[in-house]
Amino acid sequence: MTTMETYSCTVTSTACSADALQRERQGYRDMLRKDILRTWTLLPGGKLKRAVGCFRSPGVHAVAVLRFGQWLKEKHILVRSLLTPLYLYLHHRVVTKWGIDLARSARIGEGCYIGHFGGIIVGGAVEIGHNVSLSQGVTIGVWGKGATRGSPTVGDNVYIAPGAKVFGKIRVGD
């Protein structure tokens, strides 16, 4: 069972095992590691240049804050009450500095790569698969009313090009 499947399982079903829940909780750290590793492999140059590139990357900042927020949602109320102000501050910094707004309730698979900053918005009910690349000016969110209301599901290994807008209860395949 992959981390994304585990996450979906715990959100939509109470029949998941305690083992799956434990894998999910450990999964945020592993997902962040794979997000950073994907950025690392896509950057040119030697080890030092790649390390600096990852450290400076707006996409890595945004995904790190996302994974922190997702991890925080699973913690005890005391931990959440102490660390939520930090999360809110970091999320606000990413949104205002880089123009990247990733809702922590969005289910984004490991290996998320954001190559450029500016105008990237991912809504809360969106599901995005593994190894997805998001470019600048991308908006993915909810659309419709009543039975037509819904958010998109994006498959694995998808590149969403600059300026793309994806709305509604649709599925973008692998």
C-alpha atoms as an extended CHARMM CRD file, in Angstrom:
* protein
*
       174  EXT
         1         1  MET       CA              0.0000000000        0.0000000000        0.0000000000  PROA      1               0.0000000000
         2         2  THR       CA              1.5660000000        3.3310000000       -1.0090000000  PROA      2               0.0000000000
         3         3  THR       CA              1.6000000000        6.3990000000        1.2300000000  PROA      3               0.0000000000
         4         4  MET       CA             -1.0510000000        8.0880000000       -0.9280000000  PROA      4               0.0000000000
         5         5  GLU       CA             -3.2850000000        5.0050000000       -0.7270000000  PROA      5               0.0000000000
         6         6  THR       CA             -2.7360000000        4.8430000000        3.0220000000  PROA      6               0.0000000000
         7         7  TYR       CA             -3.7020000000        8.4750000000        3.3860000000  PROA      7               0.0000000000
         8         8  SER       CA             -6.8360000000        7.9990000000        1.3020000000  PROA      8               0.0000000000
         9         9  CYS       CA             -7.6790000000        4.8840000000        3.2530000000  PROA      9               0.0000000000
        10        10  THR       CA             -7.5670000000        6.6330000000        6.6240000000  PROA      10              0.0000000000
        11        11  VAL       CA             -9.5540000000        9.5970000000        5.3470000000  PROA      11              0.0000000000
        12        12  THR       CA            -12.3480000000        7.6430000000        3.7000000000  PROA      12              0.0000000000
        13        13  SER       CA            -12.6030000000        4.4800000000        5.7620000000  PROA      13              0.0000000000
        14        14  THR       CA            -12.5190000000        3.5600000000        9.4070000000  PROA      14              0.0000000000
        15        15  ALA       CA            -11.7330000000       -0.0600000000        8.5490000000  PROA      15              0.0000000000
        16        16  CYS       CA             -8.0230000000        0.5800000000        7.9900000000  PROA      16              0.0000000000
        17        17  SER       CA             -5.6060000000       -1.1660000000       10.3190000000  PROA      17              0.0000000000
        18        18  ALA       CA             -3.4700000000        0.4650000000       12.9840000000  PROA      18              0.0000000000
        19        19  ASP       CA             -0.4410000000       -0.6120000000       10.9390000000  PROA      19              0.0000000000
        20        20  ALA       CA             -1.6420000000        1.4690000000        7.9850000000  PROA      20              0.0000000000
        21        21  LEU       CA             -2.1670000000        4.4660000000       10.2750000000  PROA      21              0.0000000000
        22        22  GLN       CA              1.3720000000        4.1210000000       11.6200000000  PROA      22              0.0000000000
        23        23  ARG       CA              2.7940000000        3.9610000000        8.0710000000  PROA      23              0.0000000000
        24        24  GLU       CA              0.8450000000        7.1130000000        7.2110000000  PROA      24              0.0000000000
        25        25  ARG       CA              2.2410000000        9.0380000000       10.1560000000  PROA      25              0.0000000000
        26        26  GLN       CA              5.7820000000        8.0650000000        9.2410000000  PROA      26              0.0000000000
        27        27  GLY       CA              4.8920000000        8.7960000000        5.6360000000  PROA      27              0.0000000000
        28        28  TYR       CA              4.9900000000       12.5950000000        5.8260000000  PROA      28              0.0000000000
        29        29  ARG       CA              8.7230000000       12.5770000000        6.5850000000  PROA      29              0.0000000000
        30        30  ASP       CA              9.3640000000       10.0560000000        3.8180000000  PROA      30              0.0000000000
        31        31  MET       CA              7.1560000000       11.9990000000        1.4060000000  PROA      31              0.0000000000
        32        32  LEU       CA              9.1060000000       15.1920000000        2.1190000000  PROA      32              0.0000000000
        33        33  ARG       CA             12.3720000000       13.3290000000        1.5920000000  PROA      33              0.0000000000
        34        34  LYS       CA             11.1280000000       12.0950000000       -1.7970000000  PROA      34              0.0000000000
        35        35  ASP       CA              9.8940000000       15.5970000000       -2.7000000000  PROA      35              0.0000000000
        36        36  ILE       CA             13.3370000000       17.0430000000       -1.9920000000  PROA      36              0.0000000000
        37        37  LEU       CA             15.0730000000       14.1320000000       -3.7500000000  PROA      37              0.0000000000
        38        38  ARG       CA             12.9850000000       14.7450000000       -6.8750000000  PROA      38              0.0000000000
        39        39  THR       CA             14.0140000000       18.4030000000       -6.8960000000  PROA      39              0.0000000000
        40        40  TRP       CA             17.6170000000       17.2970000000       -6.3230000000  PROA      40              0.0000000000
        41        41  THR       CA             17.5800000000       14.9880000000       -9.3440000000  PROA      41              0.0000000000
        42        42  LEU       CA             16.0270000000       17.6200000000      -11.6140000000  PROA      42              0.0000000000
        43        43  LEU       CA             18.5740000000       20.3170000000      -10.7590000000  PROA      43              0.0000000000
        44        44  PRO       CA             21.7940000000       20.5510000000      -12.8110000000  PROA      44              0.0000000000
        45        45  GLY       CA             25.3060000000       20.6470000000      -11.4210000000  PROA      45              0.0000000000
        46        46  GLY       CA             27.3320000000       19.0270000000       -8.6900000000  PROA      46              0.0000000000
        47        47  LYS       CA             26.3440000000       18.1380000000       -5.1520000000  PROA      47              0.0000000000
        48        48  LEU       CA             26.9570000000       21.5950000000       -3.6790000000  PROA      48              0.0000000000
        49        49  LYS       CA             25.0820000000       23.3820000000       -6.4450000000  PROA      49              0.0000000000
        50        50  ARG       CA             22.1550000000       20.9840000000       -6.0910000000  PROA      50              0.0000000000
        51        51  ALA       CA             22.1140000000       21.3450000000       -2.3000000000  PROA      51              0.0000000000
        52        52  VAL       CA             22.0200000000       25.1320000000       -2.5760000000  PROA      52              0.0000000000
        53        53  GLY       CA             19.3860000000       24.8580000000       -5.3020000000  PROA      53              0.0000000000
        54        54  CYS       CA             17.1560000000       22.7020000000       -3.0910000000  PROA      54              0.0000000000
        55        55  PHE       CA             17.6470000000       25.0460000000       -0.1460000000  PROA      55              0.0000000000
        56        56  ARG       CA             16.6910000000       28.0700000000       -2.2790000000  PROA      56              0.0000000000
        57        57  SER       CA             13.8560000000       26.4090000000       -4.1950000000  PROA      57              0.0000000000
        58        58  PRO       CA             10.4190000000       27.9820000000       -3.6060000000  PROA      58              0.0000000000
        59        59  GLY       CA              8.8320000000       24.6280000000       -4.4020000000  PROA      59              0.0000000000
        60        60  VAL       CA             10.8130000000       22.8660000000       -1.6900000000  PROA      60              0.0000000000
        61        61  HSD       CA              9.8120000000       25.5750000000        0.8020000000  PROA      61              0.0000000000
        62        62  ALA       CA              6.1420000000       25.2150000000       -0.1440000000  PROA      62              0.0000000000
        63        63  VAL       CA              6.1220000000       21.4150000000       -0.0170000000  PROA      63              0.0000000000
        64        64  ALA       CA              8.0390000000       21.3740000000        3.3010000000  PROA      64              0.0000000000
        65        65  VAL       CA              5.4220000000       23.6530000000        4.8560000000  PROA      65              0.0000000000
        66        66  LEU       CA              2.6540000000       21.4990000000        3.3420000000  PROA      66              0.0000000000
        67        67  ARG       CA              4.1080000000       18.2920000000        4.8110000000  PROA      67              0.0000000000
        68        68  PHE       CA              4.6000000000       20.0180000000        8.1860000000  PROA      68              0.0000000000
        69        69  GLY       CA              0.9560000000       21.1190000000        8.1730000000  PROA      69              0.0000000000
        70        70  GLN       CA             -0.2520000000       17.6340000000        7.2160000000  PROA      70              0.0000000000
        71        71  TRP       CA              1.8900000000       16.0680000000        9.9250000000  PROA      71              0.0000000000
        72        72  LEU       CA              0.6190000000       18.5960000000       12.4460000000  PROA      72              0.0000000000
        73        73  LYS       CA             -3.0330000000       17.7740000000       11.7250000000  PROA      73              0.0000000000
        74        74  GLU       CA             -2.4270000000       14.2330000000       13.0160000000  PROA      74              0.0000000000
        75        75  LYS       CA             -0.8650000000       15.2730000000       16.3130000000  PROA      75              0.0000000000
        76        76  HSD       CA             -2.3400000000       15.5970000000       19.7930000000  PROA      76              0.0000000000
        77        77  ILE       CA             -4.3420000000       18.7570000000       20.5120000000  PROA      77              0.0000000000
        78        78  LEU       CA             -1.5870000000       20.1360000000       22.7680000000  PROA      78              0.0000000000
        79        79  VAL       CA              1.0650000000       19.7840000000       20.0570000000  PROA      79              0.0000000000
        80        80  ARG       CA             -1.3250000000       21.2690000000       17.4750000000  PROA      80              0.0000000000
        81        81  SER       CA             -2.1410000000       24.2370000000       19.6890000000  PROA      81              0.0000000000
        82        82  LEU       CA              1.5470000000       24.9480000000       20.2620000000  PROA      82              0.0000000000
        83        83  LEU       CA              2.7360000000       24.5000000000       16.6750000000  PROA      83              0.0000000000
        84        84  THR       CA             -0.2430000000       25.7240000000       14.6240000000  PROA      84              0.0000000000
        85        85  PRO       CA              0.8270000000       29.3870000000       14.9270000000  PROA      85              0.0000000000
        86        86  LEU       CA              4.2280000000       28.4100000000       13.4920000000  PROA      86              0.0000000000
        87        87  TYR       CA              2.5520000000       26.5350000000       10.6260000000  PROA      87              0.0000000000
        88        88  LEU       CA              0.2420000000       29.4740000000        9.8980000000  PROA      88              0.0000000000
        89        89  TYR       CA              3.1950000000       31.8700000000        9.8820000000  PROA      89              0.0000000000
        90        90  LEU       CA              5.2450000000       29.6390000000        7.5520000000  PROA      90              0.0000000000
        91        91  HSD       CA              2.2640000000       29.0690000000        5.2460000000  PROA      91              0.0000000000
        92        92  HSD       CA              1.6340000000       32.8180000000        5.0950000000  PROA      92              0.0000000000
        93        93  ARG       CA              5.3200000000       33.4410000000        4.2780000000  PROA      93              0.0000000000
        94        94  VAL       CA              5.2580000000       30.9290000000        1.4170000000  PROA      94              0.0000000000
        95        95  VAL       CA              2.0370000000       32.4030000000        0.0250000000  PROA      95              0.0000000000
        96        96  THR       CA              3.1820000000       36.0250000000        0.2200000000  PROA      96              0.0000000000
        97        97  LYS       CA              6.8400000000       35.5090000000       -0.7280000000  PROA      97              0.0000000000
        98        98  TRP       CA              6.5270000000       32.8250000000       -3.3970000000  PROA      98              0.0000000000
        99        99  GLY       CA              2.8680000000       32.9520000000       -4.4310000000  PROA      99              0.0000000000
       100       100  ILE       CA              2.3850000000       29.2280000000       -3.7710000000  PROA      100             0.0000000000
       101       101  ASP       CA             -0.7200000000       28.2030000000       -1.8150000000  PROA      101             0.0000000000
       102       102  LEU       CA             -0.9640000000       24.4700000000       -1.1330000000  PROA      102             0.0000000000
       103       103  ALA       CA             -3.8680000000       23.6570000000        1.1770000000  PROA      103             0.0000000000
       104       104  ARG       CA             -2.7750000000       21.1710000000        3.8090000000  PROA      104             0.0000000000
       105       105  SER       CA             -5.9990000000       19.2210000000        3.3630000000  PROA      105             0.0000000000
       106       106  ALA       CA             -5.0480000000       18.5190000000       -0.2860000000  PROA      106             0.0000000000
       107       107  ARG       CA             -3.7610000000       15.0040000000       -0.8020000000  PROA      107             0.0000000000
       108       108  ILE       CA             -0.5230000000       15.3800000000       -2.7390000000  PROA      108             0.0000000000
       109       109  GLY       CA              1.6110000000       12.3180000000       -3.3990000000  PROA      109             0.0000000000
       110       110  GLU       CA              5.3340000000       12.0710000000       -2.9210000000  PROA      110             0.0000000000
       111       111  GLY       CA              7.7250000000       13.5510000000       -5.4320000000  PROA      111             0.0000000000
       112       112  CYS       CA              5.8280000000       16.8170000000       -5.9340000000  PROA      112             0.0000000000
       113       113  TYR       CA              8.0110000000       19.2110000000       -7.9240000000  PROA      113             0.0000000000
       114       114  ILE       CA              7.3760000000       22.9280000000       -8.2410000000  PROA      114             0.0000000000
       115       115  GLY       CA              9.9960000000       24.4020000000      -10.5370000000  PROA      115             0.0000000000
       116       116  HSD       CA              8.9470000000       28.0520000000      -10.5510000000  PROA      116             0.0000000000
       117       117  PHE       CA              7.0840000000       30.2960000000       -8.1620000000  PROA      117             0.0000000000
       118       118  GLY       CA              4.0660000000       32.4880000000       -8.6640000000  PROA      118             0.0000000000
       119       119  GLY       CA              0.3550000000       31.9730000000       -8.8430000000  PROA      119             0.0000000000
       120       120  ILE       CA              0.2100000000       28.3100000000       -7.8470000000  PROA      120             0.0000000000
       121       121  ILE       CA             -2.9550000000       27.4210000000       -5.9530000000  PROA      121             0.0000000000
       122       122  VAL       CA             -4.0580000000       23.9120000000       -4.9840000000  PROA      122             0.0000000000
       123       123  GLY       CA             -7.4170000000       23.6560000000       -3.2270000000  PROA      123             0.0000000000
       124       124  GLY       CA             -8.2040000000       21.5830000000       -0.1670000000  PROA      124             0.0000000000
       125       125  ALA       CA            -10.1630000000       18.6780000000       -1.6520000000  PROA      125             0.0000000000
       126       126  VAL       CA             -7.7670000000       18.0960000000       -4.5540000000  PROA      126             0.0000000000
       127       127  GLU       CA             -6.0170000000       14.7370000000       -4.9490000000  PROA      127             0.0000000000
       128       128  ILE       CA             -2.6800000000       14.7030000000       -6.7610000000  PROA      128             0.0000000000
       129       129  GLY       CA             -0.6510000000       11.5810000000       -7.4700000000  PROA      129             0.0000000000
       130       130  HSD       CA              3.0590000000       10.8330000000       -7.2590000000  PROA      130             0.0000000000
       131       131  ASN       CA              5.7990000000       12.6760000000       -9.1820000000  PROA      131             0.0000000000
       132       132  VAL       CA              3.6080000000       15.5230000000      -10.3830000000  PROA      132             0.0000000000
       133       133  SER       CA              5.2280000000       18.7270000000      -11.6350000000  PROA      133             0.0000000000
       134       134  LEU       CA              3.4510000000       22.0560000000      -11.1910000000  PROA      134             0.0000000000
       135       135  SER       CA              4.4840000000       25.1620000000      -13.1000000000  PROA      135             0.0000000000
       136       136  GLN       CA              3.7720000000       28.8170000000      -12.4560000000  PROA      136             0.0000000000
       137       137  GLY       CA              0.2410000000       30.1510000000      -12.8370000000  PROA      137             0.0000000000
       138       138  VAL       CA             -1.4260000000       26.8050000000      -12.1010000000  PROA      138             0.0000000000
       139       139  THR       CA             -4.7620000000       26.7130000000      -10.2790000000  PROA      139             0.0000000000
       140       140  ILE       CA             -6.3510000000       23.4180000000       -9.2810000000  PROA      140             0.0000000000
       141       141  GLY       CA             -9.5920000000       23.6570000000       -7.3790000000  PROA      141             0.0000000000
       142       142  VAL       CA            -13.2660000000       23.1740000000       -6.7370000000  PROA      142             0.0000000000
       143       143  TRP       CA            -16.0650000000       24.0640000000       -9.1470000000  PROA      143             0.0000000000
       144       144  GLY       CA            -19.8010000000       23.6500000000       -9.4340000000  PROA      144             0.0000000000
       145       145  LYS       CA            -22.8520000000       23.5250000000       -7.2260000000  PROA      145             0.0000000000
       146       146  GLY       CA            -24.8380000000       20.6270000000       -5.8490000000  PROA      146             0.0000000000
       147       147  ALA       CA            -24.1720000000       17.2860000000       -7.5010000000  PROA      147             0.0000000000
       148       148  THR       CA            -21.6640000000       18.8020000000       -9.9530000000  PROA      148             0.0000000000
       149       149  ARG       CA            -19.5270000000       20.3390000000       -7.1870000000  PROA      149             0.0000000000
       150       150  GLY       CA            -16.1550000000       18.7080000000       -6.8150000000  PROA      150             0.0000000000
       151       151  SER       CA            -12.4010000000       18.9060000000       -7.0560000000  PROA      151             0.0000000000
       152       152  PRO       CA            -10.0770000000       17.2940000000       -9.5790000000  PROA      152             0.0000000000
       153       153  THR       CA             -8.0290000000       14.1700000000       -9.1690000000  PROA      153             0.0000000000
       154       154  VAL       CA             -4.6560000000       14.2320000000      -10.9070000000  PROA      154             0.0000000000
       155       155  GLY       CA             -2.8490000000       10.9490000000      -11.6050000000  PROA      155             0.0000000000
       156       156  ASP       CA              0.8170000000       10.0100000000      -11.2980000000  PROA      156             0.0000000000
       157       157  ASN       CA              3.6870000000       11.4440000000      -13.3960000000  PROA      157             0.0000000000
       158       158  VAL       CA              1.6750000000       14.4150000000      -14.6890000000  PROA      158             0.0000000000
       159       159  TYR       CA              3.1340000000       17.7390000000      -15.7990000000  PROA      159             0.0000000000
       160       160  ILE       CA              0.7520000000       20.6550000000      -15.3580000000  PROA      160             0.0000000000
       161       161  ALA       CA              2.0870000000       23.3790000000      -17.6430000000  PROA      161             0.0000000000
       162       162  PRO       CA              2.2870000000       27.1440000000      -16.9960000000  PROA      162             0.0000000000
       163       163  GLY       CA             -1.0590000000       28.8890000000      -16.8100000000  PROA      163             0.0000000000
       164       164  ALA       CA             -3.1210000000       25.6980000000      -16.5870000000  PROA      164             0.0000000000
       165       165  LYS       CA             -6.4400000000       25.8320000000      -14.7420000000  PROA      165             0.0000000000
       166       166  VAL       CA             -8.0090000000       22.5580000000      -13.6520000000  PROA      166             0.0000000000
       167       167  PHE       CA            -11.4510000000       22.8120000000      -12.0190000000  PROA      167             0.0000000000
       168       168  GLY       CA            -14.3280000000       20.5410000000      -11.1560000000  PROA      168             0.0000000000
       169       169  LYS       CA            -14.9540000000       16.8890000000      -10.5260000000  PROA      169             0.0000000000
       170       170  ILE       CA            -12.6670000000       15.5830000000      -13.2610000000  PROA      170             0.0000000000
       171       171  ARG       CA             -9.8140000000       13.0900000000      -13.4340000000  PROA      171             0.0000000000
       172       172  VAL       CA             -6.5170000000       13.7190000000      -15.1610000000  PROA      172             0.0000000000
       173       173  GLY       CA             -5.0030000000       10.3130000000      -15.9020000000  PROA      173             0.0000000000
       174       174  ASP       CA             -1.4690000000        9.0780000000      -15.2650000000  PROA      174             0.0000000000
